[in-house]
PDB file of C-alpha atoms in Angstrom:
ATOM      1  CA  MET A   1      -8.308   9.312  13.185  1.00  0.00           C
ATOM      2  CA  SER A   2      -7.323   8.486  16.756  1.00  0.00           C
ATOM      3  CA  ALA A   3      -6.563  10.983  19.470  1.00  0.00           C
ATOM      4  CA  ASP A   4      -2.807  10.735  18.929  1.00  0.00           C
ATOM      5  CA  ALA A   5      -3.095  11.247  15.164  1.00  0.00           C
ATOM      6  CA  SER A   6      -0.705  14.206  15.338  1.00  0.00           C
ATOM      7  CA  THR A   7       2.244  11.877  15.941  1.00  0.00           C
ATOM      8  CA  ASP A   8       3.966   9.672  13.364  1.00  0.00           C
ATOM      9  CA  LEU A   9       3.606   5.919  13.611  1.00  0.00           C
ATOM     10  CA  MET A  10       5.983   5.313  10.693  1.00  0.00           C
ATOM     11  CA  GLU A  11       8.551   7.493   8.981  1.00  0.00           C
ATOM     12  CA  VAL A  12      10.204   6.485   5.710  1.00  0.00           C
ATOM     13  CA  ARG A  13      13.464   8.178   4.701  1.00  0.00           C
ATOM     14  CA  ASP A  14      15.073   7.891   1.255  1.00  0.00           C
ATOM     15  CA  LEU A  15      13.918   4.285   0.853  1.00  0.00           C
ATOM     16  CA  ARG A  16      15.378   2.394  -2.101  1.00  0.00           C
ATOM     17  CA  LYS A  17      14.850  -1.083  -3.509  1.00  0.00           C
ATOM     18  CA  TYR A  18      16.917  -2.164  -6.525  1.00  0.00           C
ATOM     19  CA  PHE A  19      16.582  -5.624  -8.042  1.00  0.00           C
ATOM     20  CA  PRO A  20      19.813  -6.848  -9.667  1.00  0.00           C
ATOM     21  CA  ILE A  21      19.879  -7.937 -13.311  1.00  0.00           C
ATOM     22  CA  THR A  22      22.399 -10.656 -14.073  1.00  0.00           C
ATOM     23  CA  GLY A  23      23.845 -11.712 -17.400  1.00  0.00           C
ATOM     24  CA  GLY A  24      26.791 -13.357 -19.081  1.00  0.00           C
ATOM     25  CA  LEU A  25      28.405 -16.709 -18.506  1.00  0.00           C
ATOM     26  CA  PHE A  26      29.068 -16.121 -14.804  1.00  0.00           C
ATOM     27  CA  SER A  27      25.824 -14.264 -14.101  1.00  0.00           C
ATOM     28  CA  HIS A  28      27.482 -10.954 -13.285  1.00  0.00           C
ATOM     29  CA  VAL A  29      25.273  -8.053 -12.231  1.00  0.00           C
ATOM     30  CA  VAL A  30      24.836  -5.921 -15.352  1.00  0.00           C
ATOM     31  CA  GLY A  31      22.198  -3.503 -14.083  1.00  0.00           C
ATOM     32  CA  HIS A  32      19.409  -2.870 -11.612  1.00  0.00           C
ATOM     33  CA  VAL A  33      15.641  -2.461 -11.727  1.00  0.00           C
ATOM     34  CA  LYS A  34      15.035   0.633  -9.604  1.00  0.00           C
ATOM     35  CA  ALA A  35      11.618  -0.347  -8.281  1.00  0.00           C
ATOM     36  CA  VAL A  36      11.671   2.129  -5.365  1.00  0.00           C
ATOM     37  CA  ASP A  37      14.164   4.964  -5.652  1.00  0.00           C
ATOM     38  CA  GLY A  38      14.492   7.518  -2.869  1.00  0.00           C
ATOM     39  CA  VAL A  39      10.971   7.599  -1.391  1.00  0.00           C
ATOM     40  CA  SER A  40      10.288   9.563   1.821  1.00  0.00           C
ATOM     41  CA  PHE A  41       7.015  10.077   3.705  1.00  0.00           C
ATOM     42  CA  SER A  42       5.404   9.603   7.107  1.00  0.00           C
ATOM     43  CA  VAL A  43       2.231   7.913   8.351  1.00  0.00           C
ATOM     44  CA  LYS A  44       0.363   9.215  11.388  1.00  0.00           C
ATOM     45  CA  HIS A  45      -1.400   7.167  14.043  1.00  0.00           C
ATOM     46  CA  GLY A  46      -4.924   6.211  12.995  1.00  0.00           C
ATOM     47  CA  GLU A  47      -4.836   7.615   9.454  1.00  0.00           C
ATOM     48  CA  THR A  48      -5.221   5.978   6.075  1.00  0.00           C
ATOM     49  CA  LEU A  49      -2.510   6.858   3.561  1.00  0.00           C
ATOM     50  CA  GLY A  50      -3.455   5.925   0.012  1.00  0.00           C
ATOM     51  CA  LEU A  51      -0.761   5.090  -2.547  1.00  0.00           C
ATOM     52  CA  VAL A  52      -1.698   5.231  -6.224  1.00  0.00           C
ATOM     53  CA  GLY A  53       0.019   4.946  -9.578  1.00  0.00           C
ATOM     54  CA  GLU A  54       0.163   2.895 -12.753  1.00  0.00           C
ATOM     55  CA  SER A  55       1.075  -0.780 -12.668  1.00  0.00           C
ATOM     56  CA  GLY A  56       4.832  -1.088 -12.259  1.00  0.00           C
ATOM     57  CA  CYS A  57       5.301   2.224 -10.446  1.00  0.00           C
ATOM     58  CA  GLY A  58       6.682   0.467  -7.354  1.00  0.00           C
ATOM     59  CA  LYS A  59       3.811   0.846  -4.875  1.00  0.00           C
ATOM     60  CA  THR A  60       3.435  -2.879  -4.087  1.00  0.00           C
ATOM     61  CA  THR A  61       7.208  -3.312  -3.790  1.00  0.00           C
ATOM     62  CA  LEU A  62       7.231  -0.336  -1.425  1.00  0.00           C
ATOM     63  CA  GLY A  63       4.629  -2.022   0.771  1.00  0.00           C
ATOM     64  CA  LYS A  64       6.638  -5.241   0.923  1.00  0.00           C
ATOM     65  CA  VAL A  65       9.847  -3.400   1.784  1.00  0.00           C
ATOM     66  CA  LEU A  66       8.092  -1.583   4.639  1.00  0.00           C
ATOM     67  CA  LEU A  67       7.327  -4.992   6.180  1.00  0.00           C
ATOM     68  CA  ARG A  68      10.694  -6.463   5.148  1.00  0.00           C
ATOM     69  CA  LEU A  69       9.036  -9.064   2.973  1.00  0.00           C
ATOM     70  CA  GLU A  70      11.619  -7.639   0.568  1.00  0.00           C
ATOM     71  CA  GLU A  71      14.942  -6.339   1.874  1.00  0.00           C
ATOM     72  CA  ALA A  72      15.660  -2.679   1.176  1.00  0.00           C
ATOM     73  CA  THR A  73      18.706  -1.561  -0.800  1.00  0.00           C
ATOM     74  CA  GLY A  74      19.031   1.586   1.297  1.00  0.00           C
ATOM     75  CA  GLY A  75      17.237   4.140   3.420  1.00  0.00           C
ATOM     76  CA  GLU A  76      15.402   3.943   6.731  1.00  0.00           C
ATOM     77  CA  VAL A  77      11.978   2.785   7.901  1.00  0.00           C
ATOM     78  CA  LEU A  78      11.247   4.043  11.410  1.00  0.00           C
ATOM     79  CA  PHE A  79       8.320   2.381  13.183  1.00  0.00           C
ATOM     80  CA  GLU A  80       7.592   4.210  16.435  1.00  0.00           C
ATOM     81  CA  GLY A  81      11.116   5.597  16.229  1.00  0.00           C
ATOM     82  CA  GLN A  82      12.837   2.236  15.675  1.00  0.00           C
ATOM     83  CA  ASN A  83      14.575   1.482  12.381  1.00  0.00           C
ATOM     84  CA  ILE A  84      13.144  -1.891  11.361  1.00  0.00           C
ATOM     85  CA  LEU A  85      15.712  -2.297   8.573  1.00  0.00           C
ATOM     86  CA  GLY A  86      18.448  -2.699  11.175  1.00  0.00           C
ATOM     87  CA  ARG A  87      16.610  -5.290  13.275  1.00  0.00           C
ATOM     88  CA  ASP A  88      17.837  -8.866  13.597  1.00  0.00           C
ATOM     89  CA  PHE A  89      15.434 -11.790  13.227  1.00  0.00           C
ATOM     90  CA  LYS A  90      14.378 -11.843  16.875  1.00  0.00           C
ATOM     91  CA  GLY A  91      13.757  -8.094  17.022  1.00  0.00           C
ATOM     92  CA  LEU A  92      11.923  -8.127  13.700  1.00  0.00           C
ATOM     93  CA  ARG A  93       9.686 -10.961  14.870  1.00  0.00           C
ATOM     94  CA  ARG A  94       8.493  -8.862  17.800  1.00  0.00           C
ATOM     95  CA  LEU A  95       7.723  -5.955  15.474  1.00  0.00           C
ATOM     96  CA  ARG A  96       5.836  -8.216  13.076  1.00  0.00           C
ATOM     97  CA  ARG A  97       3.005  -8.381  15.601  1.00  0.00           C
ATOM     98  CA  GLU A  98       2.520  -4.624  15.116  1.00  0.00           C
ATOM     99  CA  MET A  99       2.504  -4.661  11.297  1.00  0.00           C
ATOM    100  CA  GLN A 100       0.425  -6.910   9.056  1.00  0.00           C
ATOM    101  CA  ILE A 101      -0.671  -7.100   5.418  1.00  0.00           C
ATOM    102  CA  ILE A 102      -3.839  -7.906   3.485  1.00  0.00           C
ATOM    103  CA  PHE A 103      -2.905  -9.285   0.073  1.00  0.00           C
ATOM    104  CA  GLN A 104      -4.497  -8.481  -3.259  1.00  0.00           C
ATOM    105  CA  ASP A 105      -5.600 -11.953  -4.308  1.00  0.00           C
ATOM    106  CA  PRO A 106      -7.720 -13.816  -1.717  1.00  0.00           C
ATOM    107  CA  TYR A 107      -7.450 -16.952  -3.841  1.00  0.00           C
ATOM    108  CA  ALA A 108      -3.651 -17.070  -3.806  1.00  0.00           C
ATOM    109  CA  SER A 109      -2.998 -15.742  -0.283  1.00  0.00           C
ATOM    110  CA  LEU A 110      -4.782 -18.566   1.573  1.00  0.00           C
ATOM    111  CA  ASN A 111      -3.304 -22.064   1.749  1.00  0.00           C
ATOM    112  CA  PRO A 112      -5.892 -24.393   0.131  1.00  0.00           C
ATOM    113  CA  ARG A 113      -4.738 -27.291   2.329  1.00  0.00           C
ATOM    114  CA  MET A 114      -5.466 -25.442   5.587  1.00  0.00           C
ATOM    115  CA  THR A 115      -8.813 -24.908   7.289  1.00  0.00           C
ATOM    116  CA  VAL A 116      -9.970 -21.483   8.469  1.00  0.00           C
ATOM    117  CA  ARG A 117      -9.067 -22.591  11.996  1.00  0.00           C
ATOM    118  CA  GLU A 118      -5.475 -23.219  10.899  1.00  0.00           C
ATOM    119  CA  ILE A 119      -5.173 -20.105   8.705  1.00  0.00           C
ATOM    120  CA  VAL A 120      -6.495 -17.571  11.204  1.00  0.00           C
ATOM    121  CA  GLY A 121      -5.052 -19.404  14.208  1.00  0.00           C
ATOM    122  CA  GLU A 122      -1.513 -19.793  12.849  1.00  0.00           C
ATOM    123  CA  PRO A 123      -0.303 -16.344  14.062  1.00  0.00           C
ATOM    124  CA  PHE A 124      -1.320 -17.249  17.635  1.00  0.00           C
ATOM    125  CA  GLU A 125       0.868 -20.368  17.586  1.00  0.00           C
ATOM    126  CA  VAL A 126       3.811 -18.782  15.770  1.00  0.00           C
ATOM    127  CA  HIS A 127       4.008 -15.999  18.358  1.00  0.00           C
ATOM    128  CA  GLY A 128       3.092 -18.160  21.334  1.00  0.00           C
ATOM    129  CA  VAL A 129      -0.102 -16.253  22.114  1.00  0.00           C
ATOM    130  CA  ALA A 130      -2.719 -19.006  22.339  1.00  0.00           C
ATOM    131  CA  TYR A 131      -3.079 -22.734  21.770  1.00  0.00           C
ATOM    132  CA  GLY A 132      -5.816 -25.353  21.688  1.00  0.00           C
ATOM    133  CA  SER A 133      -9.285 -24.323  22.838  1.00  0.00           C
ATOM    134  CA  ALA A 134      -8.101 -20.798  23.703  1.00  0.00           C
ATOM    135  CA  LYS A 135      -6.883 -20.366  20.123  1.00  0.00           C
ATOM    136  CA  ASP A 136     -10.149 -21.723  18.711  1.00  0.00           C
ATOM    137  CA  LYS A 137     -12.105 -19.244  20.834  1.00  0.00           C
ATOM    138  CA  ARG A 138     -10.034 -16.342  19.492  1.00  0.00           C
ATOM    139  CA  VAL A 139     -10.485 -17.563  15.901  1.00  0.00           C
ATOM    140  CA  ARG A 140     -14.275 -17.737  16.312  1.00  0.00           C
ATOM    141  CA  GLU A 141     -14.302 -14.224  17.748  1.00  0.00           C
ATOM    142  CA  LEU A 142     -12.299 -12.917  14.804  1.00  0.00           C
ATOM    143  CA  LEU A 143     -14.639 -14.559  12.301  1.00  0.00           C
ATOM    144  CA  GLU A 144     -17.565 -12.759  13.922  1.00  0.00           C
ATOM    145  CA  VAL A 145     -15.670  -9.463  13.822  1.00  0.00           C
ATOM    146  CA  VAL A 146     -15.197  -9.713  10.039  1.00  0.00           C
ATOM    147  CA  GLY A 147     -18.775 -10.809   9.370  1.00  0.00           C
ATOM    148  CA  LEU A 148     -18.366 -14.581   9.036  1.00  0.00           C
ATOM    149  CA  SER A 149     -20.052 -17.354  11.002  1.00  0.00           C
ATOM    150  CA  PRO A 150     -17.970 -19.061  13.735  1.00  0.00           C
ATOM    151  CA  GLN A 151     -19.343 -22.307  12.335  1.00  0.00           C
ATOM    152  CA  HIS A 152     -17.088 -21.827   9.284  1.00  0.00           C
ATOM    153  CA  ILE A 153     -14.001 -22.595  11.358  1.00  0.00           C
ATOM    154  CA  HIS A 154     -13.493 -26.090   9.905  1.00  0.00           C
ATOM    155  CA  ARG A 155     -14.079 -25.180   6.251  1.00  0.00           C
ATOM    156  CA  TYR A 156     -11.407 -24.856   3.544  1.00  0.00           C
ATOM    157  CA  PRO A 157     -10.812 -21.760   1.357  1.00  0.00           C
ATOM    158  CA  HIS A 158     -12.383 -23.318  -1.752  1.00  0.00           C
ATOM    159  CA  GLU A 159     -15.723 -23.445   0.069  1.00  0.00           C
ATOM    160  CA  PHE A 160     -15.951 -19.642   0.225  1.00  0.00           C
ATOM    161  CA  SER A 161     -16.628 -16.851  -2.262  1.00  0.00           C
ATOM    162  CA  GLY A 162     -13.975 -14.263  -3.122  1.00  0.00           C
ATOM    163  CA  GLY A 163     -15.355 -11.698  -0.701  1.00  0.00           C
ATOM    164  CA  GLN A 164     -15.540 -14.270   2.098  1.00  0.00           C
ATOM    165  CA  ARG A 165     -11.948 -15.327   1.442  1.00  0.00           C
ATOM    166  CA  GLN A 166     -10.810 -11.729   1.741  1.00  0.00           C
ATOM    167  CA  ARG A 167     -12.643 -11.513   5.073  1.00  0.00           C
ATOM    168  CA  ILE A 168     -10.614 -14.532   6.206  1.00  0.00           C
ATOM    169  CA  GLY A 169      -7.445 -12.722   5.156  1.00  0.00           C
ATOM    170  CA  ILE A 170      -8.554  -9.678   7.137  1.00  0.00           C
ATOM    171  CA  ALA A 171      -9.248 -11.847  10.198  1.00  0.00           C
ATOM    172  CA  ARG A 172      -5.741 -13.290   9.934  1.00  0.00           C
ATOM    173  CA  ALA A 173      -4.249  -9.794   9.730  1.00  0.00           C
ATOM    174  CA  LEU A 174      -6.178  -8.743  12.852  1.00  0.00           C
ATOM    175  CA  ALA A 175      -5.191 -11.790  14.919  1.00  0.00           C
ATOM    176  CA  LEU A 176      -2.257 -10.212  16.782  1.00  0.00           C
ATOM    177  CA  LYS A 177      -3.919  -6.798  17.249  1.00  0.00           C
ATOM    178  CA  PRO A 178      -1.538  -4.852  14.965  1.00  0.00           C
ATOM    179  CA  LYS A 179      -1.185  -1.090  14.930  1.00  0.00           C
ATOM    180  CA  MET A 180      -0.698  -0.848  11.154  1.00  0.00           C
ATOM    181  CA  ILE A 181      -2.012  -2.879   8.225  1.00  0.00           C
ATOM    182  CA  ILE A 182      -0.797  -2.553   4.643  1.00  0.00           C
ATOM    183  CA  CYS A 183      -3.722  -3.161   2.295  1.00  0.00           C
ATOM    184  CA  ASP A 184      -2.254  -4.210  -1.051  1.00  0.00           C
ATOM    185  CA  GLU A 185      -5.117  -3.623  -3.493  1.00  0.00           C
ATOM    186  CA  PRO A 186      -7.483  -5.591  -1.227  1.00  0.00           C
ATOM    187  CA  VAL A 187     -10.591  -5.156  -3.401  1.00  0.00           C
ATOM    188  CA  SER A 188      -9.219  -5.160  -6.966  1.00  0.00           C
ATOM    189  CA  ALA A 189      -9.801  -8.920  -7.398  1.00  0.00           C
ATOM    190  CA  LEU A 190     -13.390  -8.754  -6.114  1.00  0.00           C
ATOM    191  CA  ASP A 191     -16.714  -8.116  -7.825  1.00  0.00           C
ATOM    192  CA  VAL A 192     -17.819  -4.488  -7.778  1.00  0.00           C
ATOM    193  CA  SER A 193     -20.829  -5.393  -5.620  1.00  0.00           C
ATOM    194  CA  ILE A 194     -18.509  -6.878  -2.974  1.00  0.00           C
ATOM    195  CA  GLN A 195     -15.872  -4.130  -3.027  1.00  0.00           C
ATOM    196  CA  SER A 196     -17.963  -1.629  -1.079  1.00  0.00           C
ATOM    197  CA  GLN A 197     -18.713  -4.239   1.597  1.00  0.00           C
ATOM    198  CA  ILE A 198     -15.008  -4.900   2.166  1.00  0.00           C
ATOM    199  CA  LEU A 199     -14.189  -1.174   2.177  1.00  0.00           C
ATOM    200  CA  ASN A 200     -16.914  -0.507   4.737  1.00  0.00           C
ATOM    201  CA  LEU A 201     -15.619  -3.389   6.850  1.00  0.00           C
ATOM    202  CA  LEU A 202     -12.084  -1.962   6.794  1.00  0.00           C
ATOM    203  CA  SER A 203     -13.436   1.447   7.795  1.00  0.00           C
ATOM    204  CA  ASP A 204     -15.427  -0.032  10.694  1.00  0.00           C
ATOM    205  CA  LEU A 205     -12.410  -2.032  11.902  1.00  0.00           C
ATOM    206  CA  GLN A 206     -10.221   1.069  11.793  1.00  0.00           C
ATOM    207  CA  LYS A 207     -12.642   2.935  14.052  1.00  0.00           C
ATOM    208  CA  GLU A 208     -13.072  -0.021  16.411  1.00  0.00           C
ATOM    209  CA  PHE A 209      -9.408  -0.941  16.835  1.00  0.00           C
ATOM    210  CA  GLY A 210      -7.648   2.366  16.072  1.00  0.00           C
ATOM    211  CA  LEU A 211      -5.839   0.910  13.067  1.00  0.00           C
ATOM    212  CA  THR A 212      -3.485   2.722  10.717  1.00  0.00           C
ATOM    213  CA  TYR A 213      -3.701   1.774   7.025  1.00  0.00           C
ATOM    214  CA  ILE A 214      -1.416   2.137   4.048  1.00  0.00           C
ATOM    215  CA  PHE A 215      -3.901   1.524   1.238  1.00  0.00           C
ATOM    216  CA  ILE A 216      -2.297   0.592  -2.090  1.00  0.00           C
ATOM    217  CA  ALA A 217      -4.517   0.750  -5.167  1.00  0.00           C
ATOM    218  CA  HIS A 218      -4.761   1.859  -8.770  1.00  0.00           C
ATOM    219  CA  GLY A 219      -8.470   2.681  -8.508  1.00  0.00           C
ATOM    220  CA  LEU A 220      -8.475   6.403  -7.766  1.00  0.00           C
ATOM    221  CA  ALA A 221     -12.151   6.515  -6.804  1.00  0.00           C
ATOM    222  CA  VAL A 222     -11.562   3.805  -4.194  1.00  0.00           C
ATOM    223  CA  VAL A 223      -8.558   5.632  -2.739  1.00  0.00           C
ATOM    224  CA  LYS A 224     -10.519   8.878  -2.499  1.00  0.00           C
ATOM    225  CA  HIS A 225     -13.256   7.091  -0.570  1.00  0.00           C
ATOM    226  CA  VAL A 226     -11.006   5.558   2.095  1.00  0.00           C
ATOM    227  CA  SER A 227      -7.942   7.834   2.435  1.00  0.00           C
ATOM    228  CA  ASP A 228      -7.043  10.773   4.651  1.00  0.00           C
ATOM    229  CA  ARG A 229      -3.971  11.544   2.521  1.00  0.00           C
ATOM    230  CA  VAL A 230      -2.928  10.341  -0.922  1.00  0.00           C
ATOM    231  CA  GLY A 231       0.555   9.777  -2.331  1.00  0.00           C
ATOM    232  CA  VAL A 232       1.103   9.429  -6.088  1.00  0.00           C
ATOM    233  CA  MET A 233       4.007   7.316  -7.364  1.00  0.00           C
ATOM    234  CA  TYR A 234       5.596   7.252 -10.802  1.00  0.00           C
ATOM    235  CA  LEU A 235       8.494   5.018 -11.845  1.00  0.00           C
ATOM    236  CA  GLY A 236       9.726   4.393  -8.302  1.00  0.00           C
ATOM    237  CA  LYS A 237       9.386   8.004  -7.136  1.00  0.00           C
ATOM    238  CA  MET A 238       6.815   9.848  -5.033  1.00  0.00           C
ATOM    239  CA  VAL A 239       5.685  12.748  -7.210  1.00  0.00           C
ATOM    240  CA  GLU A 240       2.871  14.255  -5.119  1.00  0.00           C
ATOM    241  CA  MET A 241       1.262  13.908  -1.694  1.00  0.00           C
ATOM    242  CA  ALA A 242      -1.559  15.840  -0.040  1.00  0.00           C
ATOM    243  CA  GLY A 243      -4.825  15.448   1.826  1.00  0.00           C
ATOM    244  CA  ALA A 244      -7.358  13.443  -0.157  1.00  0.00           C
ATOM    245  CA  GLY A 245      -9.692  16.391  -0.675  1.00  0.00           C
ATOM    246  CA  GLU A 246      -6.850  18.724  -1.643  1.00  0.00           C
ATOM    247  CA  ILE A 247      -5.157  16.421  -4.136  1.00  0.00           C
ATOM    248  CA  TYR A 248      -8.405  15.582  -5.936  1.00  0.00           C
ATOM    249  CA  ARG A 249      -9.508  19.222  -5.965  1.00  0.00           C
ATOM    250  CA  ASN A 250      -6.153  20.812  -6.799  1.00  0.00           C
ATOM    251  CA  PRO A 251      -3.621  18.349  -8.280  1.00  0.00           C
ATOM    252  CA  ARG A 252      -0.301  20.055  -9.026  1.00  0.00           C
ATOM    253  CA  HIS A 253       1.802  17.429 -10.787  1.00  0.00           C
ATOM    254  CA  PRO A 254       1.013  16.837 -14.497  1.00  0.00           C
ATOM    255  CA  TYR A 255       0.965  13.074 -13.904  1.00  0.00           C
ATOM    256  CA  THR A 256      -1.537  13.418 -11.058  1.00  0.00           C
ATOM    257  CA  ARG A 257      -3.724  15.629 -13.250  1.00  0.00           C
ATOM    258  CA  ALA A 258      -3.723  12.981 -15.962  1.00  0.00           C
ATOM    259  CA  LEU A 259      -4.746  10.309 -13.455  1.00  0.00           C
ATOM    260  CA  MET A 260      -7.539  12.473 -12.056  1.00  0.00           C
ATOM    261  CA  SER A 261      -8.895  13.202 -15.526  1.00  0.00           C
ATOM    262  CA  ALA A 262      -9.427   9.464 -16.028  1.00  0.00           C
ATOM    263  CA  ILE A 263     -11.841   9.107 -13.086  1.00  0.00           C
ATOM    264  CA  PRO A 264     -15.357   8.472 -14.474  1.00  0.00           C
ATOM    265  CA  ILE A 265     -17.964  11.137 -13.650  1.00  0.00           C
ATOM    266  CA  PRO A 266     -21.486   9.771 -12.971  1.00  0.00           C
ATOM    267  CA  ASP A 267     -23.099  12.655 -14.854  1.00  0.00           C
ATOM    268  CA  PRO A 268     -23.519  12.432 -18.657  1.00  0.00           C
ATOM    269  CA  ASP A 269     -24.009  16.197 -18.927  1.00  0.00           C
ATOM    270  CA  LEU A 270     -20.768  17.101 -17.173  1.00  0.00           C
ATOM    271  CA  ASN A 271     -17.753  17.323 -19.452  1.00  0.00           C
ATOM    272  CA  ARG A 272     -14.122  17.264 -18.342  1.00  0.00           C
ATOM    273  CA  GLU A 273     -10.909  17.434 -20.337  1.00  0.00           C
ATOM    274  CA  ARG A 274      -9.371  13.991 -20.667  1.00  0.00           C
ATOM    275  CA  ILE A 275      -5.571  14.160 -20.526  1.00  0.00           C
ATOM    276  CA  ILE A 276      -4.097  11.385 -22.655  1.00  0.00           C
ATOM    277  CA  LEU A 277      -0.537  10.382 -21.742  1.00  0.00           C
ATOM    278  CA  GLU A 278       1.482   9.657 -24.870  1.00  0.00           C
ATOM    279  CA  GLY A 279       4.208   7.058 -25.072  1.00  0.00           C
ATOM    280  CA  ASP A 280       5.025   4.173 -22.761  1.00  0.00           C
ATOM    281  CA  VAL A 281       6.273   4.227 -19.195  1.00  0.00           C
ATOM    282  CA  PRO A 282      10.107   4.283 -19.367  1.00  0.00           C
ATOM    283  CA  SER A 283      12.067   1.303 -18.122  1.00  0.00           C
ATOM    284  CA  PRO A 284      12.994   1.335 -14.416  1.00  0.00           C
ATOM    285  CA  VAL A 285      16.293  -0.221 -15.486  1.00  0.00           C
ATOM    286  CA  ASN A 286      17.344   2.998 -17.210  1.00  0.00           C
ATOM    287  CA  PRO A 287      14.983   5.780 -16.056  1.00  0.00           C
ATOM    288  CA  PRO A 288      15.110   9.190 -17.778  1.00  0.00           C
ATOM    289  CA  SER A 289      17.421  11.869 -16.417  1.00  0.00           C
ATOM    290  CA  GLY A 290      15.953  14.836 -14.573  1.00  0.00           C
ATOM    291  CA  CYS A 291      12.229  14.467 -13.963  1.00  0.00           C
ATOM    292  CA  ARG A 292      11.240  10.901 -14.788  1.00  0.00           C
ATOM    293  CA  PHE A 293       7.916  12.058 -16.173  1.00  0.00           C
ATOM    294  CA  HIS A 294       9.350  14.539 -18.690  1.00  0.00           C
ATOM    295  CA  THR A 295       9.206  12.037 -21.595  1.00  0.00           C
ATOM    296  CA  ARG A 296       5.373  12.033 -21.354  1.00  0.00           C
ATOM    297  CA  CYS A 297       4.708  15.530 -20.009  1.00  0.00           C
ATOM    298  CA  ARG A 298       3.131  18.219 -22.205  1.00  0.00           C
ATOM    299  CA  ARG A 299       4.717  20.981 -20.095  1.00  0.00           C
ATOM    300  CA  ALA A 300       8.269  19.629 -20.071  1.00  0.00           C
ATOM    301  CA  GLU A 301      11.039  22.153 -20.624  1.00  0.00           C
ATOM    302  CA  ARG A 302      14.818  21.915 -20.728  1.00  0.00           C
ATOM    303  CA  ILE A 303      15.208  22.040 -16.936  1.00  0.00           C
ATOM    304  CA  CYS A 304      12.905  19.007 -16.610  1.00  0.00           C
ATOM    305  CA  LYS A 305      15.282  16.912 -18.718  1.00  0.00           C
ATOM    306  CA  GLU A 306      18.409  18.016 -16.864  1.00  0.00           C
ATOM    307  CA  VAL A 307      17.507  18.574 -13.200  1.00  0.00           C
ATOM    308  CA  GLU A 308      15.574  16.199 -10.973  1.00  0.00           C
ATOM    309  CA  PRO A 309      12.864  18.200  -9.135  1.00  0.00           C
ATOM    310  CA  GLU A 310      12.927  18.237  -5.352  1.00  0.00           C
ATOM    311  CA  PHE A 311       9.959  16.720  -3.518  1.00  0.00           C
ATOM    312  CA  ARG A 312       9.028  19.856  -1.588  1.00  0.00           C
ATOM    313  CA  ASP A 313       6.195  21.263   0.512  1.00  0.00           C
ATOM    314  CA  ILE A 314       4.253  23.954  -1.335  1.00  0.00           C
ATOM    315  CA  GLY A 315       1.942  24.774   1.560  1.00  0.00           C
ATOM    316  CA  GLU A 316      -1.125  23.286   3.261  1.00  0.00           C
ATOM    317  CA  ALA A 317       0.673  19.936   3.766  1.00  0.00           C
ATOM    318  CA  HIS A 318       0.846  19.555  -0.020  1.00  0.00           C
ATOM    319  CA  SER A 319       4.146  18.266  -1.468  1.00  0.00           C
ATOM    320  CA  VAL A 320       5.048  17.879  -5.122  1.00  0.00           C
ATOM    321  CA  ALA A 321       8.104  16.953  -7.196  1.00  0.00           C
ATOM    322  CA  CYS A 322       7.699  19.321 -10.143  1.00  0.00           C
ATOM    323  CA  HIS A 323       9.663  22.386 -11.244  1.00  0.00           C
ATOM    324  CA  PHE A 324       6.372  24.150 -11.984  1.00  0.00           C
ATOM    325  CA  GLY A 325       4.227  22.605  -9.231  1.00  0.00           C
ATOM    326  CA  CYS A 326       3.698  25.908  -7.406  1.00  0.00           C
ATOM    327  CA  GLU A 327       2.054  27.486 -10.448  1.00  0.00           C
ATOM    328  CA  GLY A 328      -1.197  25.521  -9.979  1.00  0.00           C
TER     329      GLY A 328
END
């Protein structure tokens, strides 16, 4: 972490994102998909906050809402004290230089009709930072930073491997010297042999440029390797958050415990109880009352079905949304 890691770079308050469902002859709104529903957390300067959860839990939508790639339904997103949800286009454009994203699929996130020079250099032109030979110089420097040859500047995306394409995406994200980068499952589409290279590159870049990461993934082992803190999401809600070492050593929410039990152990002689979650994830259109996890929880009692648990601090910067989370 950087020297000012004690201060918050971003603070999220009661963030919500509902997608309308239309039906009938006149396409009236008949319901909503509650993809993100009342999420609050903060991100400190220079840290990596990992977000994990099953597919469909809302973590990718959350990342897009933080950058206003999707418009929020409600709540606040404060970036260095400024609410970005209330910014007009001109104000948002200035903030966009501070916040960037690395997408999951390096094949889909790069325009196949553009050269590396055009892809990595586009942010410079859009924001009026550099043009012509000055832009080309900056692009070559960025390619070297991410481990590619400056001679690749005139090549097209199809001429690169998956790992190389992701390096191009990283170079594009770095172009405007952002303070925060949202990494949306940046290694899940890559070969296992390449994943560690990209993770090490991201770690080196964070140290060199003082970057702050929000690292979205479903691979718990990957998140443990790169994160300072970890937040666990379930059905649009944050159910637990703590330091990476603490949450892996002492998970308090039953859902988190089930996720942790699924992490492979590289020791055939070491046995661990595997917690199998029964049933399917409920629909975000009509989520269960009370605790949203109670339909799959082995410890659920009457209060879990009737009262939604508060996301509260239980000590040592460890927060959990469970009526019995303090019991360990």
